[in-house]
Short mmCIF file of N, CA and C in Angstrom, two decimals:
data_model
loop_
_atom_site.label_atom_id
_atom_site.label_comp_id
_atom_site.label_asym_id
_atom_site.label_seq_id
_atom_site.Cartn_x
_atom_site.Cartn_y
_atom_site.Cartn_z
N MET A 1 -4.70 -5.40 27.64
CA MET A 1 -4.93 -6.70 27.23
C MET A 1 -3.62 -7.48 27.71
N ILE A 2 -3.81 -8.57 28.58
CA ILE A 2 -2.68 -9.46 29.11
C ILE A 2 -2.69 -10.41 27.94
N LEU A 3 -1.40 -10.89 27.57
CA LEU A 3 -1.07 -11.85 26.49
C LEU A 3 -0.25 -13.03 27.07
N SER A 4 -0.58 -14.13 26.90
CA SER A 4 0.41 -15.11 27.36
C SER A 4 0.37 -16.56 26.46
N THR A 5 1.53 -17.09 26.51
CA THR A 5 1.68 -18.34 25.70
C THR A 5 1.16 -19.33 26.55
N THR A 6 1.21 -19.23 27.74
CA THR A 6 0.75 -20.33 28.73
C THR A 6 -1.00 -20.28 28.75
N PRO A 7 -1.36 -21.50 29.31
CA PRO A 7 -2.79 -21.81 29.43
C PRO A 7 -3.38 -21.07 30.46
N GLN A 8 -2.70 -20.36 31.45
CA GLN A 8 -3.20 -19.73 32.64
C GLN A 8 -2.37 -18.48 32.71
N ILE A 9 -2.62 -17.51 33.54
CA ILE A 9 -1.90 -16.28 33.97
C ILE A 9 -1.67 -16.55 35.71
N GLU A 10 -0.49 -16.71 35.99
CA GLU A 10 -0.03 -16.97 37.28
C GLU A 10 -0.82 -15.85 38.14
N GLY A 11 -1.59 -15.90 39.25
CA GLY A 11 -2.00 -15.09 40.27
C GLY A 11 -3.45 -14.67 39.76
N HIS A 12 -3.80 -14.95 38.51
CA HIS A 12 -5.36 -14.71 38.19
C HIS A 12 -6.21 -15.96 37.90
N THR A 13 -7.36 -15.76 38.24
CA THR A 13 -8.38 -16.91 37.88
C THR A 13 -9.11 -16.56 36.59
N ILE A 14 -9.17 -17.39 35.60
CA ILE A 14 -9.96 -17.26 34.52
C ILE A 14 -11.44 -17.38 34.78
N ARG A 15 -12.26 -16.47 34.71
CA ARG A 15 -13.70 -16.35 35.13
C ARG A 15 -14.55 -16.73 34.11
N GLU A 16 -14.04 -16.50 32.62
CA GLU A 16 -14.76 -16.92 31.46
C GLU A 16 -13.96 -17.07 30.23
N TYR A 17 -14.50 -18.02 29.55
CA TYR A 17 -13.85 -18.34 28.25
C TYR A 17 -14.46 -17.84 27.15
N LYS A 18 -14.02 -16.91 26.40
CA LYS A 18 -14.92 -16.25 25.22
C LYS A 18 -14.71 -17.06 24.07
N GLY A 19 -13.70 -17.58 23.93
CA GLY A 19 -13.48 -18.41 22.55
C GLY A 19 -12.28 -18.16 21.86
N VAL A 20 -11.88 -18.74 20.73
CA VAL A 20 -10.64 -18.71 20.04
C VAL A 20 -10.71 -17.37 19.26
N VAL A 21 -9.46 -16.78 19.35
CA VAL A 21 -9.32 -15.47 18.62
C VAL A 21 -8.03 -15.72 17.63
N THR A 22 -8.03 -15.16 16.44
CA THR A 22 -6.97 -15.19 15.46
C THR A 22 -6.54 -14.01 14.84
N GLY A 23 -5.56 -13.97 14.43
CA GLY A 23 -4.96 -12.67 13.64
C GLY A 23 -4.06 -13.34 12.31
N GLU A 24 -4.19 -12.89 11.28
CA GLU A 24 -3.53 -13.27 10.19
C GLU A 24 -2.92 -12.08 9.45
N THR A 25 -1.69 -12.01 9.04
CA THR A 25 -1.11 -11.06 8.14
C THR A 25 -0.27 -11.82 7.14
N ILE A 26 -0.37 -11.35 5.87
CA ILE A 26 0.45 -11.67 4.84
C ILE A 26 1.22 -10.40 4.24
N ILE A 27 2.55 -10.46 4.12
CA ILE A 27 3.28 -9.23 3.74
C ILE A 27 4.37 -9.65 2.80
N GLY A 28 4.63 -8.87 1.90
CA GLY A 28 5.58 -9.20 1.00
C GLY A 28 6.89 -8.56 1.12
N ALA A 29 7.89 -9.21 0.82
CA ALA A 29 9.26 -8.59 1.09
C ALA A 29 9.83 -8.17 -0.29
N ASN A 30 9.98 -6.94 -0.62
CA ASN A 30 10.25 -6.45 -2.01
C ASN A 30 11.59 -6.93 -2.58
N MET A 31 11.88 -6.96 -3.82
CA MET A 31 13.01 -7.41 -4.47
C MET A 31 14.27 -6.60 -3.99
N PHE A 32 14.26 -5.50 -3.47
CA PHE A 32 15.63 -4.96 -2.84
C PHE A 32 16.01 -5.65 -1.66
N LYS A 33 14.93 -6.05 -0.61
CA LYS A 33 15.32 -6.56 0.47
C LYS A 33 15.63 -8.04 0.21
N ASP A 34 15.29 -8.76 -0.79
CA ASP A 34 15.59 -10.07 -1.31
C ASP A 34 17.08 -9.89 -1.72
N LEU A 35 17.41 -8.90 -2.46
CA LEU A 35 18.79 -8.85 -2.93
C LEU A 35 19.74 -8.75 -1.85
N PHE A 36 19.54 -7.76 -1.13
CA PHE A 36 20.38 -7.53 0.12
C PHE A 36 20.55 -8.66 0.97
N ALA A 37 19.35 -9.38 1.27
CA ALA A 37 19.39 -10.51 2.07
C ALA A 37 20.14 -11.62 1.51
N GLY A 38 20.16 -11.75 0.10
CA GLY A 38 21.01 -12.72 -0.65
C GLY A 38 22.37 -12.45 -0.36
N ILE A 39 22.76 -11.11 -0.66
CA ILE A 39 24.08 -10.87 -0.24
C ILE A 39 24.63 -11.11 1.07
N ARG A 40 23.73 -10.75 1.92
CA ARG A 40 23.96 -10.99 3.42
C ARG A 40 24.14 -12.47 3.63
N ASP A 41 23.63 -13.36 3.08
CA ASP A 41 23.56 -14.79 3.07
C ASP A 41 24.98 -15.24 2.73
N ILE A 42 25.47 -14.80 1.58
CA ILE A 42 26.70 -15.03 1.08
C ILE A 42 28.03 -14.57 1.88
N VAL A 43 27.90 -13.21 2.57
CA VAL A 43 29.03 -12.78 3.23
C VAL A 43 28.83 -12.88 4.62
N GLY A 44 27.62 -13.30 5.17
CA GLY A 44 27.27 -13.59 6.61
C GLY A 44 26.69 -12.51 7.19
N GLY A 45 26.22 -12.64 8.33
CA GLY A 45 25.42 -11.66 9.17
C GLY A 45 23.95 -11.54 9.06
N ARG A 46 23.34 -10.95 9.84
CA ARG A 46 21.91 -11.07 9.94
C ARG A 46 21.20 -10.09 8.93
N ALA A 47 19.97 -10.38 8.55
CA ALA A 47 19.32 -9.98 7.38
C ALA A 47 18.42 -9.11 8.03
N GLY A 48 18.87 -7.90 8.36
CA GLY A 48 18.04 -6.83 9.05
C GLY A 48 16.71 -6.38 8.51
N SER A 49 16.78 -6.25 7.15
CA SER A 49 15.41 -6.04 6.44
C SER A 49 14.47 -7.04 6.48
N TYR A 50 14.91 -8.28 6.57
CA TYR A 50 13.75 -9.45 6.84
C TYR A 50 13.42 -9.47 8.20
N GLU A 51 14.30 -9.33 9.13
CA GLU A 51 13.84 -9.09 10.46
C GLU A 51 12.88 -8.18 10.96
N SER A 52 13.11 -7.07 10.17
CA SER A 52 12.18 -5.87 10.25
C SER A 52 10.66 -6.28 9.59
N VAL A 53 10.59 -6.65 8.47
CA VAL A 53 9.38 -7.29 7.87
C VAL A 53 8.82 -8.33 8.82
N LEU A 54 9.51 -9.16 9.29
CA LEU A 54 8.92 -10.36 10.10
C LEU A 54 8.37 -9.70 11.57
N ARG A 55 8.90 -8.71 12.20
CA ARG A 55 8.38 -8.12 13.44
C ARG A 55 7.24 -7.41 12.99
N GLU A 56 7.20 -6.63 11.79
CA GLU A 56 5.96 -5.93 11.50
C GLU A 56 4.89 -6.95 11.29
N ALA A 57 4.99 -8.06 10.69
CA ALA A 57 3.98 -8.84 10.37
C ALA A 57 3.46 -9.46 11.60
N LYS A 58 4.42 -9.91 12.54
CA LYS A 58 4.04 -10.47 13.76
C LYS A 58 2.99 -9.51 14.67
N ASN A 59 3.54 -8.18 14.66
CA ASN A 59 2.83 -7.28 15.52
C ASN A 59 1.53 -6.95 14.96
N THR A 60 1.37 -6.86 13.52
CA THR A 60 0.20 -6.57 13.02
C THR A 60 -0.85 -7.80 13.32
N SER A 61 -0.39 -8.96 13.19
CA SER A 61 -1.14 -10.15 13.46
C SER A 61 -1.58 -10.20 14.94
N ILE A 62 -0.59 -9.89 15.92
CA ILE A 62 -1.07 -9.92 17.31
C ILE A 62 -2.01 -8.86 17.54
N ASN A 63 -1.92 -7.72 16.98
CA ASN A 63 -2.87 -6.52 17.26
C ASN A 63 -4.19 -6.87 16.69
N GLU A 64 -4.28 -7.56 15.58
CA GLU A 64 -5.58 -7.99 15.03
C GLU A 64 -6.37 -8.93 15.93
N MET A 65 -5.50 -9.84 16.47
CA MET A 65 -6.14 -11.00 17.34
C MET A 65 -6.49 -10.16 18.60
N ILE A 66 -5.85 -9.06 19.05
CA ILE A 66 -6.33 -8.25 20.23
C ILE A 66 -7.47 -7.61 19.99
N GLU A 67 -7.65 -7.18 18.93
CA GLU A 67 -8.93 -6.45 18.61
C GLU A 67 -10.20 -7.15 18.73
N ARG A 68 -9.99 -8.58 17.93
CA ARG A 68 -11.10 -9.44 18.02
C ARG A 68 -11.34 -9.81 19.42
N ALA A 69 -10.47 -10.01 20.32
CA ALA A 69 -10.68 -10.37 21.79
C ALA A 69 -11.51 -9.39 22.34
N LYS A 70 -11.08 -8.11 22.26
CA LYS A 70 -11.70 -6.96 22.92
C LYS A 70 -13.20 -6.81 22.48
N ALA A 71 -13.42 -7.14 21.16
CA ALA A 71 -14.72 -7.11 20.73
C ALA A 71 -15.54 -8.28 21.43
N MET A 72 -15.03 -9.22 21.77
CA MET A 72 -15.65 -10.44 22.54
C MET A 72 -15.86 -10.06 23.99
N GLY A 73 -15.37 -9.06 24.29
CA GLY A 73 -15.42 -8.55 25.92
C GLY A 73 -14.14 -9.14 26.68
N ALA A 74 -13.22 -9.69 26.08
CA ALA A 74 -12.03 -10.14 26.91
C ALA A 74 -11.07 -9.29 27.33
N ASN A 75 -10.18 -9.63 28.31
CA ASN A 75 -9.31 -8.72 29.03
C ASN A 75 -7.88 -9.51 28.91
N ALA A 76 -7.96 -10.67 28.43
CA ALA A 76 -6.77 -11.33 28.36
C ALA A 76 -6.81 -12.44 27.01
N ILE A 77 -5.52 -12.84 26.60
CA ILE A 77 -5.51 -14.01 25.68
C ILE A 77 -4.59 -14.99 26.17
N VAL A 78 -4.96 -16.34 26.37
CA VAL A 78 -4.10 -17.27 26.67
C VAL A 78 -3.73 -18.11 25.77
N GLY A 79 -2.78 -19.07 25.84
CA GLY A 79 -2.37 -20.12 25.06
C GLY A 79 -1.94 -19.67 23.59
N ILE A 80 -1.27 -18.48 23.47
CA ILE A 80 -1.20 -18.01 22.26
C ILE A 80 -0.12 -18.78 21.47
N ASP A 81 -0.30 -19.05 20.17
CA ASP A 81 0.56 -19.59 19.15
C ASP A 81 0.85 -18.54 18.01
N ILE A 82 2.01 -18.58 17.60
CA ILE A 82 2.27 -17.78 16.49
C ILE A 82 3.03 -18.84 15.44
N ASP A 83 2.50 -18.83 14.30
CA ASP A 83 2.90 -19.53 13.10
C ASP A 83 3.58 -18.58 11.85
N TYR A 84 4.69 -19.08 11.46
CA TYR A 84 5.19 -18.42 10.38
C TYR A 84 5.17 -19.35 9.20
N GLU A 85 4.90 -18.66 8.07
CA GLU A 85 5.06 -19.74 6.68
C GLU A 85 5.38 -18.72 5.70
N THR A 86 6.05 -19.14 4.69
CA THR A 86 6.28 -18.49 3.43
C THR A 86 5.37 -19.07 2.35
N ILE A 87 4.79 -18.02 1.40
CA ILE A 87 3.93 -18.57 0.52
C ILE A 87 4.01 -17.65 -0.79
N GLY A 88 3.37 -18.10 -1.88
CA GLY A 88 3.50 -17.30 -3.01
C GLY A 88 4.65 -17.86 -3.90
N ALA A 89 4.91 -17.37 -5.04
CA ALA A 89 6.15 -17.66 -6.06
C ALA A 89 7.14 -17.54 -5.29
N GLN A 90 7.96 -18.59 -5.39
CA GLN A 90 9.33 -18.68 -4.69
C GLN A 90 9.33 -18.16 -3.16
N GLY A 91 8.22 -18.45 -2.52
CA GLY A 91 8.14 -17.85 -1.09
C GLY A 91 8.36 -16.43 -0.79
N SER A 92 7.93 -15.71 -1.91
CA SER A 92 7.87 -14.15 -1.76
C SER A 92 7.03 -13.53 -0.77
N MET A 93 6.12 -14.22 -0.11
CA MET A 93 5.36 -13.59 0.78
C MET A 93 5.38 -14.21 1.99
N LEU A 94 5.30 -13.61 3.12
CA LEU A 94 5.47 -14.07 4.63
C LEU A 94 3.93 -14.15 5.01
N MET A 95 3.61 -15.31 5.70
CA MET A 95 2.30 -15.27 6.34
C MET A 95 2.58 -15.42 7.86
N VAL A 96 2.04 -14.61 8.76
CA VAL A 96 2.15 -14.96 10.30
C VAL A 96 0.58 -15.08 10.65
N ALA A 97 0.30 -16.17 11.27
CA ALA A 97 -0.86 -16.33 11.96
C ALA A 97 -0.70 -16.65 13.35
N THR A 98 -1.45 -15.90 14.04
CA THR A 98 -1.42 -16.07 15.51
C THR A 98 -2.89 -16.65 15.93
N SER A 99 -3.04 -17.26 17.12
CA SER A 99 -4.32 -17.81 17.80
C SER A 99 -4.18 -17.89 19.18
N GLY A 100 -5.18 -17.88 19.84
CA GLY A 100 -5.32 -17.97 21.32
C GLY A 100 -6.60 -17.98 21.89
N THR A 101 -6.89 -18.22 23.09
CA THR A 101 -8.01 -18.22 23.63
C THR A 101 -8.53 -16.89 24.30
N ALA A 102 -9.51 -16.29 23.96
CA ALA A 102 -9.80 -14.95 24.63
C ALA A 102 -10.65 -15.33 25.92
N VAL A 103 -10.18 -14.74 27.06
CA VAL A 103 -10.70 -14.91 28.31
C VAL A 103 -11.05 -13.64 29.05
N VAL A 104 -11.82 -13.80 30.35
CA VAL A 104 -11.88 -12.87 31.10
C VAL A 104 -11.29 -13.15 32.53
N LEU A 105 -10.53 -12.38 32.84
CA LEU A 105 -9.80 -12.62 34.36
C LEU A 105 -10.59 -12.03 35.38
#
């Protein structure tokens, strides 16, 4: 599956548009990660635990989108957009939503 944030893929002609595909993931960050991220905010540095959770949520959302595109008979997704949002009490959950257009090259 070829993935692109651009509306076209250089060197390829889009032969068929299959439709919009999406992937959504909601993941929680536990209180220990919150605690260590808070400490890191005070002393400086990167919040590796949050970065790991963010990467996991993004990959899950993209993989879900890919599976939906495959089910439609697509071999590429163009115009991909990735959105991140905190939800839940005190922003305790992270939502990652991906969308794009499934196409056949």
